[in-house]
Short mmCIF file of C-alpha atoms and ligand atoms in Angstrom, two decimals:
data_model
loop_
_atom_site.label_atom_id
_atom_site.label_comp_id
_atom_site.label_asym_id
_atom_site.label_seq_id
_atom_site.Cartn_x
_atom_site.Cartn_y
_atom_site.Cartn_z
CA UNK A 232 36.24 -25.46 20.56
CA UNK A 233 35.46 -28.64 22.37
CA UNK A 234 38.47 -30.69 23.33
CA UNK A 235 36.39 -33.78 23.57
CA UNK A 236 37.55 -36.60 21.25
CA UNK A 237 35.80 -36.72 17.89
CA UNK A 238 35.30 -40.47 18.04
CA UNK A 239 34.04 -42.16 21.20
CA UNK A 240 36.47 -44.32 23.15
CA UNK A 241 34.19 -47.34 22.73
CA UNK A 242 34.13 -47.14 18.95
CA UNK A 243 37.73 -46.06 18.42
CA UNK A 244 38.79 -49.21 20.27
CA UNK A 245 37.35 -51.36 17.46
CA UNK A 246 39.95 -52.57 15.00
CA UNK A 247 39.45 -52.99 11.29
CA UNK A 248 38.60 -56.56 10.33
CA UNK A 249 42.03 -57.94 9.41
CA UNK A 250 40.55 -60.61 7.19
CA UNK A 251 38.56 -58.08 5.18
CA UNK A 252 41.63 -55.82 5.03
CA UNK A 253 43.80 -58.55 3.46
CA UNK A 254 41.02 -59.38 1.04
CA UNK A 255 40.63 -55.69 0.10
CA UNK A 256 44.38 -55.26 -0.51
CA UNK A 257 44.51 -58.40 -2.65
CA UNK A 258 41.45 -57.27 -4.65
CA UNK A 259 43.00 -53.80 -5.17
CA UNK A 260 46.24 -55.36 -6.48
CA UNK A 261 44.17 -57.60 -8.75
CA UNK A 262 42.22 -54.61 -10.05
CA UNK A 263 45.56 -52.96 -10.84
CA UNK A 264 46.33 -55.92 -13.10
CA UNK A 265 48.51 -58.04 -10.81
CA UNK A 266 47.83 -61.80 -10.85
CA UNK A 267 47.10 -62.10 -7.14
CA UNK A 268 45.79 -65.36 -5.71
CA UNK A 269 43.76 -64.70 -2.58
CA UNK A 270 43.51 -67.21 0.26
CA UNK A 271 41.90 -64.57 2.46
CA UNK A 272 38.22 -64.96 1.63
CA UNK A 273 35.86 -66.40 4.19
CA UNK A 274 33.18 -67.36 1.71
CA UNK A 275 32.29 -70.23 -0.62
CA UNK A 276 33.31 -69.58 -4.24
CA UNK A 277 29.99 -71.07 -5.47
CA UNK A 278 26.92 -69.04 -6.47
CA UNK A 279 23.74 -69.34 -4.38
CA UNK A 280 21.65 -72.31 -5.66
CA UNK A 281 19.12 -71.34 -8.34
CA UNK A 282 15.95 -72.35 -6.45
CA UNK A 283 16.89 -69.97 -3.63
CA UNK A 284 17.49 -67.09 -6.07
CA UNK A 285 14.14 -67.82 -7.77
CA UNK A 286 12.31 -67.63 -4.43
CA UNK A 287 13.89 -64.21 -3.87
CA UNK A 288 12.94 -62.93 -7.33
CA UNK A 289 9.34 -63.91 -6.72
CA UNK A 290 9.40 -62.32 -3.27
CA UNK A 291 10.69 -59.03 -4.67
CA UNK A 292 7.58 -58.79 -6.87
CA UNK A 293 5.17 -59.19 -3.94
CA UNK A 294 4.22 -55.77 -2.49
CA UNK A 295 3.80 -57.32 0.96
CA UNK A 296 7.57 -57.64 1.03
CA UNK A 297 8.03 -53.94 0.33
CA UNK A 298 6.90 -53.08 3.86
CA UNK A 299 8.20 -53.43 7.42
CA UNK A 300 7.70 -56.87 8.94
CA UNK A 301 8.21 -58.02 12.57
CA UNK A 302 11.66 -56.96 13.82
CA UNK A 303 12.53 -60.45 15.03
CA UNK A 304 11.92 -62.17 11.69
CA UNK A 305 9.13 -63.46 9.45
CA UNK A 306 7.03 -65.97 11.44
CA UNK A 307 7.32 -68.59 8.67
CA UNK A 308 11.11 -68.30 8.66
CA UNK A 309 11.33 -68.61 12.45
CA UNK A 310 9.18 -71.72 12.19
CA UNK A 311 11.43 -73.17 9.47
CA UNK A 312 14.58 -72.40 11.47
CA UNK A 313 13.09 -74.18 14.50
CA UNK A 314 12.33 -77.21 12.27
CA UNK A 315 15.80 -77.12 10.70
CA UNK A 316 17.43 -76.99 14.14
CA UNK A 317 15.44 -80.07 15.16
CA UNK A 318 16.51 -81.81 11.93
CA UNK A 319 20.23 -80.93 12.02
CA UNK A 320 21.04 -80.51 15.72
CA UNK A 321 18.30 -82.61 17.31
CA UNK A 322 17.48 -79.54 19.42
CA UNK A 323 13.81 -78.68 19.99
CA UNK A 324 12.89 -75.01 20.17
CA UNK A 325 9.76 -72.93 19.69
CA UNK A 326 9.70 -70.31 16.92
CA UNK A 327 9.54 -67.70 19.73
CA UNK A 328 13.07 -68.76 20.69
CA UNK A 329 14.45 -67.70 17.30
CA UNK A 330 15.63 -64.22 16.33
CA UNK A 331 16.44 -63.66 12.64
CA UNK A 332 19.48 -61.37 12.31
CA UNK A 333 21.40 -59.51 9.66
CA UNK A 334 23.91 -62.31 9.14
CA UNK A 335 25.59 -64.41 11.80
CA UNK A 336 27.62 -61.34 12.70
CA UNK A 337 24.64 -59.49 14.10
CA UNK A 338 23.71 -62.61 16.08
CA UNK A 339 27.23 -62.63 17.59
CA UNK A 340 26.96 -58.97 18.53
CA UNK A 341 23.45 -59.25 19.98
CA UNK A 342 24.23 -62.41 21.96
CA UNK A 343 27.06 -60.73 23.85
CA UNK A 344 25.22 -57.40 24.17
CA UNK A 345 22.30 -59.27 25.74
CA UNK A 346 24.26 -61.52 28.10
CA UNK A 347 27.15 -59.38 29.33
CA UNK A 348 27.45 -56.69 31.96
CA UNK A 349 30.67 -54.68 32.23
CA UNK A 350 33.41 -56.85 33.69
CA UNK A 351 31.76 -60.19 32.89
CA UNK A 352 34.36 -62.58 31.52
CA UNK A 353 34.05 -64.71 28.40
CA UNK A 354 36.31 -67.70 27.79
CA UNK A 355 37.46 -67.65 24.17
CA UNK A 356 39.58 -70.40 22.64
CA UNK A 357 42.44 -68.91 20.60
CA UNK A 358 42.99 -68.89 17.63
CA UNK A 359 39.57 -67.22 17.37
CA UNK A 360 37.54 -65.53 14.66
CA UNK A 361 38.24 -61.77 14.53
CA UNK A 362 34.70 -60.57 15.23
CA UNK A 363 34.30 -62.13 18.68
CA UNK A 364 36.75 -59.86 20.56
CA UNK A 365 35.13 -56.72 19.19
CA UNK A 366 31.60 -57.88 20.00
CA UNK A 367 32.64 -58.84 23.54
CA UNK A 368 34.46 -55.52 24.05
CA UNK A 369 31.52 -53.47 22.76
CA UNK A 370 29.29 -55.21 25.29
CA UNK A 371 31.70 -54.24 28.10
CA UNK A 372 32.79 -57.86 28.53
CA UNK A 373 36.31 -59.07 29.21
CA UNK A 374 37.73 -61.73 26.93
CA UNK A 375 39.90 -64.37 28.57
CA UNK A 376 41.94 -66.30 26.02
CA UNK A 377 42.46 -70.04 26.25
CA UNK A 378 45.36 -70.49 23.88
CA UNK A 379 45.74 -73.68 21.86
CA UNK A 380 48.28 -74.69 19.24
CA UNK A 381 48.97 -77.21 16.49
CA UNK A 382 50.13 -79.87 18.98
CA UNK A 383 46.50 -80.56 19.99
CA UNK A 384 45.02 -79.69 16.59
CA UNK A 385 43.89 -76.39 18.20
CA UNK A 386 41.49 -78.14 20.60
CA UNK A 387 41.14 -76.85 24.17
CA UNK A 388 40.88 -79.25 27.11
CA UNK A 389 38.64 -79.00 30.16
CA UNK A 390 41.81 -78.52 32.25
CA UNK A 391 42.81 -75.48 30.20
CA UNK A 392 39.33 -74.01 30.43
CA UNK A 393 39.20 -74.61 34.19
CA UNK A 394 42.56 -72.85 34.63
CA UNK A 395 41.11 -69.76 32.91
CA UNK A 396 37.82 -69.70 34.86
CA UNK A 397 37.33 -67.08 37.58
CA UNK A 398 34.41 -65.85 39.67
CA UNK A 399 33.69 -63.34 36.92
CA UNK A 400 33.35 -65.95 34.16
CA UNK A 401 29.85 -65.84 32.75
CA UNK A 402 30.12 -67.30 29.24
CA UNK A 403 32.06 -69.99 27.39
CA UNK A 404 32.21 -69.35 23.66
CA UNK A 405 32.21 -72.73 21.88
CA UNK A 406 32.97 -72.82 18.15
CA UNK A 407 33.12 -76.16 16.33
CA UNK A 408 33.97 -76.39 13.43
CA UNK A 409 36.27 -73.46 14.06
CA UNK A 410 37.21 -70.48 11.98
CA UNK A 411 40.23 -70.04 11.60
CA UNK A 412 41.61 -73.52 12.40
CA UNK A 413 39.03 -75.96 11.06
CA UNK A 414 39.23 -77.83 14.39
CA UNK A 415 36.17 -79.93 15.28
CA UNK A 416 35.51 -81.30 18.78
CA UNK A 417 34.45 -84.95 18.98
CA UNK A 418 31.21 -85.87 20.73
CA UNK A 419 33.17 -87.00 23.82
CA UNK A 420 35.18 -83.77 23.96
CA UNK A 421 32.02 -81.70 23.45
CA UNK A 422 30.20 -83.54 26.23
CA UNK A 423 33.14 -83.14 28.64
CA UNK A 424 33.36 -79.39 27.98
CA UNK A 425 29.60 -78.89 28.14
CA UNK A 426 29.30 -80.79 31.42
CA UNK A 427 32.12 -78.76 32.91
CA UNK A 428 30.35 -75.52 31.85
CA UNK A 429 27.05 -76.76 33.30
CA UNK A 430 28.70 -77.76 36.56
CA UNK A 431 29.98 -74.21 37.00
CA UNK A 432 26.74 -72.51 35.94
CA UNK A 433 28.28 -70.96 32.84
CA UNK A 434 26.35 -69.88 29.77
CA UNK A 435 27.48 -71.41 26.50
CA UNK A 436 27.32 -69.33 23.33
CA UNK A 437 27.87 -71.78 20.48
CA UNK A 438 28.54 -70.77 16.89
CA UNK A 439 27.30 -73.53 14.58
CA UNK A 440 27.66 -71.71 11.27
CA UNK A 441 30.00 -74.39 9.82
CA UNK A 442 27.89 -77.36 11.04
CA UNK A 443 27.54 -78.91 7.55
CA UNK A 444 31.17 -78.47 6.52
CA UNK A 445 32.91 -81.45 8.13
CA UNK A 446 35.10 -83.96 6.28
CA UNK A 447 36.19 -87.57 6.30
CA UNK A 448 34.63 -89.44 9.19
CA UNK A 449 34.23 -86.28 11.27
CA UNK A 450 30.80 -85.56 12.72
CA UNK A 451 29.36 -82.30 13.91
CA UNK A 452 28.01 -82.35 17.48
CA UNK A 453 25.72 -79.63 18.78
CA UNK A 454 26.69 -78.93 22.40
CA UNK A 455 23.11 -77.82 23.04
CA UNK A 456 21.80 -81.33 22.36
CA UNK A 457 24.79 -83.32 23.59
CA UNK A 458 24.68 -81.69 27.04
CA UNK A 459 21.10 -81.39 28.29
CA UNK A 460 22.54 -80.42 31.70
CA UNK A 461 23.17 -76.93 30.26
CA UNK A 462 19.42 -76.39 30.53
CA UNK A 463 18.39 -73.05 29.14
CA UNK A 464 21.82 -71.43 29.38
CA UNK A 465 22.66 -72.03 25.74
CA UNK A 466 22.60 -69.56 22.86
CA UNK A 467 23.09 -70.98 19.36
CA UNK A 468 24.37 -68.73 16.56
CA UNK A 469 23.94 -69.81 12.96
CA UNK A 470 23.08 -68.59 9.47
CA UNK A 471 22.72 -69.44 5.80
CA UNK A 472 26.01 -67.84 4.64
CA UNK A 473 28.33 -70.85 4.58
CA UNK A 474 25.92 -73.76 4.07
CA UNK A 475 24.10 -72.28 1.05
CA UNK A 476 26.79 -69.94 -0.35
CA UNK A 477 24.71 -66.95 0.75
CA UNK A 478 27.24 -64.59 2.35
CA UNK A 479 25.88 -61.55 0.51
CA UNK A 480 22.24 -62.10 1.50
CA UNK A 481 22.86 -61.33 5.17
CA UNK A 482 20.65 -63.77 7.05
CA UNK A 483 21.64 -65.38 10.32
CA UNK A 484 19.90 -66.22 13.56
CA UNK A 485 20.18 -66.57 17.28
CA UNK A 486 18.38 -69.27 19.27
CA UNK A 487 18.08 -69.12 23.03
CA UNK A 488 15.77 -69.05 26.01
CA UNK A 489 12.71 -66.83 25.54
CA UNK A 490 13.88 -64.03 27.87
CA UNK A 491 17.22 -63.71 26.07
CA UNK A 492 15.57 -63.79 22.64
CA UNK A 493 12.97 -61.22 23.71
CA UNK A 494 15.66 -58.87 25.06
CA UNK A 495 17.85 -59.30 21.96
CA UNK A 496 14.80 -58.66 19.75
CA UNK A 497 14.19 -55.38 21.61
CA UNK A 498 17.78 -54.37 20.85
CA UNK A 499 17.41 -55.30 17.19
CA UNK A 500 14.06 -53.47 16.93
CA UNK A 501 15.88 -50.19 17.64
CA UNK A 502 19.10 -50.96 15.78
CA UNK A 503 18.12 -52.45 12.43
CA UNK A 504 14.50 -53.75 12.57
CA UNK A 505 13.66 -56.66 10.29
CA UNK A 506 16.22 -58.22 7.99
CA UNK A 507 15.37 -57.44 4.31
CA UNK A 508 12.24 -59.46 3.51
CA UNK A 509 13.55 -60.68 0.16
CA UNK A 510 16.62 -62.11 1.90
CA UNK A 511 14.46 -63.73 4.58
CA UNK A 512 12.36 -65.45 1.92
CA UNK A 513 15.52 -66.64 0.17
CA UNK A 514 16.68 -68.03 3.54
CA UNK A 515 13.27 -69.69 3.98
CA UNK A 516 13.75 -71.52 0.67
CA UNK A 517 17.27 -72.50 1.79
CA UNK A 518 16.48 -73.90 5.24
CA UNK A 519 13.24 -75.60 4.13
CA UNK A 520 15.00 -77.33 1.23
CA UNK A 521 17.38 -80.27 1.29
CA UNK A 522 21.12 -80.28 1.82
CA UNK A 523 22.18 -81.43 -1.65
CA UNK A 524 23.85 -78.09 -2.55
CA UNK A 525 26.07 -78.18 0.53
CA UNK A 526 26.87 -81.84 -0.15
CA UNK A 527 28.28 -80.83 -3.54
CA UNK A 528 30.31 -77.99 -2.05
CA UNK A 529 31.58 -80.31 0.66
CA UNK A 530 32.96 -82.72 -1.94
CA UNK A 531 34.89 -79.90 -3.64
CA UNK A 532 36.12 -78.43 -0.35
CA UNK A 533 37.27 -81.83 0.86
CA UNK A 534 39.33 -82.39 -2.29
CA UNK A 535 40.91 -78.94 -2.01
CA UNK A 536 41.53 -79.39 1.72
CA UNK A 537 43.55 -82.54 1.11
CA UNK A 538 45.56 -80.94 -1.69
CA UNK A 539 46.28 -77.84 0.36
CA UNK A 540 47.33 -79.66 3.53
CA UNK A 541 49.61 -82.01 1.61
CA UNK A 542 51.27 -79.18 -0.31
CA UNK A 543 51.68 -76.99 2.79
CA UNK A 544 53.30 -79.78 4.77
CA UNK A 545 55.84 -80.29 1.97
CA UNK A 546 57.18 -76.75 2.54
CA UNK A 547 60.17 -76.76 4.93
CA UNK A 548 59.34 -74.74 8.06
CA UNK A 549 55.57 -75.07 7.60
CA UNK A 550 53.47 -77.43 9.69
CA UNK A 551 49.73 -77.82 9.12
CA UNK A 552 47.53 -80.15 11.18
CA UNK A 553 44.64 -81.58 9.21
CA UNK A 554 41.58 -79.34 9.48
CA UNK A 555 38.44 -81.41 10.04
CA UNK A 556 35.84 -78.77 9.18
CA UNK A 557 34.99 -75.29 7.81
CA UNK A 558 37.17 -74.28 4.82
CA UNK A 559 40.42 -73.07 6.32
CA UNK A 560 43.91 -74.44 6.91
CA UNK A 561 45.91 -72.93 9.76
CA UNK A 562 49.59 -73.80 9.36
CA UNK A 563 52.33 -72.79 11.76
CA UNK A 564 55.06 -70.70 10.11
CA UNK A 565 56.94 -70.04 13.35
CA UNK A 566 60.13 -71.61 12.00
CA UNK A 567 60.20 -69.15 9.10
CA UNK A 568 59.75 -65.96 11.11
CA UNK A 569 63.09 -64.19 11.57
CA UNK A 570 64.75 -65.95 8.63
CA UNK A 571 66.16 -64.04 5.67
CA UNK A 572 64.03 -63.94 2.56
CA UNK A 573 64.67 -61.84 -0.55
CA UNK A 574 67.00 -59.55 1.37
CA UNK A 575 64.52 -58.95 4.19
CA UNK A 576 64.05 -60.51 7.59
CA UNK A 577 60.36 -60.54 8.52
CA UNK A 578 60.07 -60.44 12.31
CA UNK A 579 56.46 -61.61 12.56
CA UNK A 580 53.89 -63.62 10.63
CA UNK A 581 52.22 -60.30 9.71
CA UNK A 582 55.46 -59.05 8.11
CA UNK A 583 55.98 -62.39 6.40
CA UNK A 584 52.44 -62.26 4.98
CA UNK A 585 53.13 -58.79 3.61
CA UNK A 586 56.34 -59.94 1.96
CA UNK A 587 54.50 -62.90 0.42
CA UNK A 588 51.82 -60.63 -1.00
CA UNK A 589 54.43 -58.37 -2.57
CA UNK A 590 56.88 -61.02 -3.79
CA UNK A 591 54.63 -63.99 -4.66
CA UNK A 592 51.36 -62.14 -5.19
CA UNK A 593 49.62 -64.51 -2.80
CA UNK A 594 47.32 -63.24 -0.04
CA UNK A 595 47.16 -65.08 3.29
CA UNK A 596 45.82 -63.80 6.62
CA UNK A 597 48.47 -63.69 9.36
CA UNK A 598 47.77 -65.34 12.73
CA UNK A 599 47.96 -61.94 14.45
CA UNK A 600 44.37 -61.44 13.25
CA UNK A 601 43.23 -64.48 15.25
CA UNK A 602 45.13 -63.89 18.47
CA UNK A 603 48.06 -66.21 17.68
CA UNK A 604 51.08 -64.76 15.84
CA UNK A 605 53.27 -67.30 14.03
CA UNK A 606 50.53 -68.77 11.83
CA UNK A 607 48.71 -68.14 8.57
CA UNK A 608 45.08 -68.78 7.72
CA UNK A 609 44.46 -69.95 4.17
CA UNK A 610 40.94 -70.42 2.88
CA UNK A 611 40.50 -73.34 0.47
CA UNK A 612 37.21 -71.96 -0.84
CA UNK A 613 38.73 -71.14 -4.22
CA UNK A 614 39.16 -72.94 -7.55
CA UNK A 615 41.41 -76.04 -7.64
CA UNK A 616 43.81 -74.57 -10.20
CA UNK A 617 44.23 -71.28 -8.32
CA UNK A 618 44.77 -73.23 -5.12
CA UNK A 619 47.60 -75.31 -6.59
CA UNK A 620 49.16 -72.29 -8.28
CA UNK A 621 48.95 -70.19 -5.10
CA UNK A 622 50.46 -72.80 -2.78
CA UNK A 623 53.16 -73.56 -5.37
CA UNK A 624 54.14 -69.89 -5.44
CA UNK A 625 54.20 -69.90 -1.65
CA UNK A 626 56.41 -73.01 -1.62
CA UNK A 627 58.81 -71.56 -4.17
CA UNK A 628 59.24 -68.31 -2.26
CA UNK A 629 59.44 -69.83 1.22
CA UNK A 630 62.01 -72.40 0.16
CA UNK A 631 64.42 -69.48 -0.34
CA UNK A 632 64.27 -68.62 3.40
CA UNK A 633 67.52 -69.18 5.25
C1 LIG B 158 32.73 -68.52 12.85
C2 LIG B 158 31.85 -67.57 12.12
N1 LIG B 158 30.69 -67.21 12.67
C3 LIG B 158 29.86 -66.35 12.07
C4 LIG B 158 30.16 -65.80 10.84
C5 LIG B 158 29.18 -64.81 10.30
O1 LIG B 158 28.79 -64.95 9.02
P1 LIG B 158 27.70 -64.01 8.37
O2 LIG B 158 27.63 -62.74 9.15
O3 LIG B 158 28.17 -63.79 6.98
O4 LIG B 158 26.41 -64.76 8.45
C6 LIG B 158 31.37 -66.13 10.23
C7 LIG B 158 31.78 -65.52 8.94
O5 LIG B 158 32.91 -65.51 8.54
C8 LIG B 158 32.22 -67.05 10.87
O6 LIG B 158 33.39 -67.43 10.32
#
């Protein structure tokens, strides 16, 4: 019998997605009849707009869409994504610089697989979205955390980034608006960071998937446009999931210099080939249409955001800076960790989140999932009534801590 491990070292090092795990546990409890309120989900609670669904229904009936199409995406979709990028980010690209991927997640994976050699370092601002570390690790890259906290609204400074830079640094990952914190860099901050990256010859991988979900007077700034000095060392990741409530359709994209896009397309041609044609045509309807659907969602999210932040900040021991974008709040619960609650003494935010799920039937994702213990991530992409009920339950339970 071979003594070689059954699972490769590379794959066994991947952890389960903590956000999906919390969501799965909450859904299982719900299915068992318990009135769980889930703040774990990373998706809009709205259905995909009707005109997008209609385009897909029509596409499914066309036999041309029953066949393989170019691995890198339908030419008309690549064209529309290039036009949309010009419209929304002011960034001019050729359709040949676009690769259509199976959701933003595949774009994340392929960007790092294409750019990194073993040992290359990537600067990642923590708290960070759970998928980045795994994609970087799978590519043989080394993640270097730049840790931020609530005192700066989870924004990293050039000084912090510079302190983390070494000779091995190849890529800065720039995510604004951020999952999990909702932090959004101003134009000035974006320019300062981009210029610093350009000065040191770094690549910037920028995830713009939440570009249209910003609130109040906050504006989204694309680092690719704001910092022309970056030249062709920019890779933009994006997708239809959040803007058009299309998480289940699995369409994202990667935009970059032609050599990077060509190499990433070669990878995709062997891994997954073309994204499902029906989904690509739905995405074509989405990106070629207007932004009225996301404007409606934004109004609802903004209302819920304000309610959630106000209610969270009323709970003793909880502090939540105002998120400016995406649909997450990221409060600190550091003061509550280690306190006694219902006869137990949770020693970490993960243990506290577990206790909350059991005792209050409320699901939150602990900060451990995002590289910063001592915090919770709560999505406000759920109905207003559930939101108020869920945070009220949280407040009632946590006020018993002593
Ligand atoms: C920051 C960020 N980027 C990318 C994605 C990928 O989304 P999808 O693969 O559904 O397109 C997500 C989803 O949660 C995200 O939060």
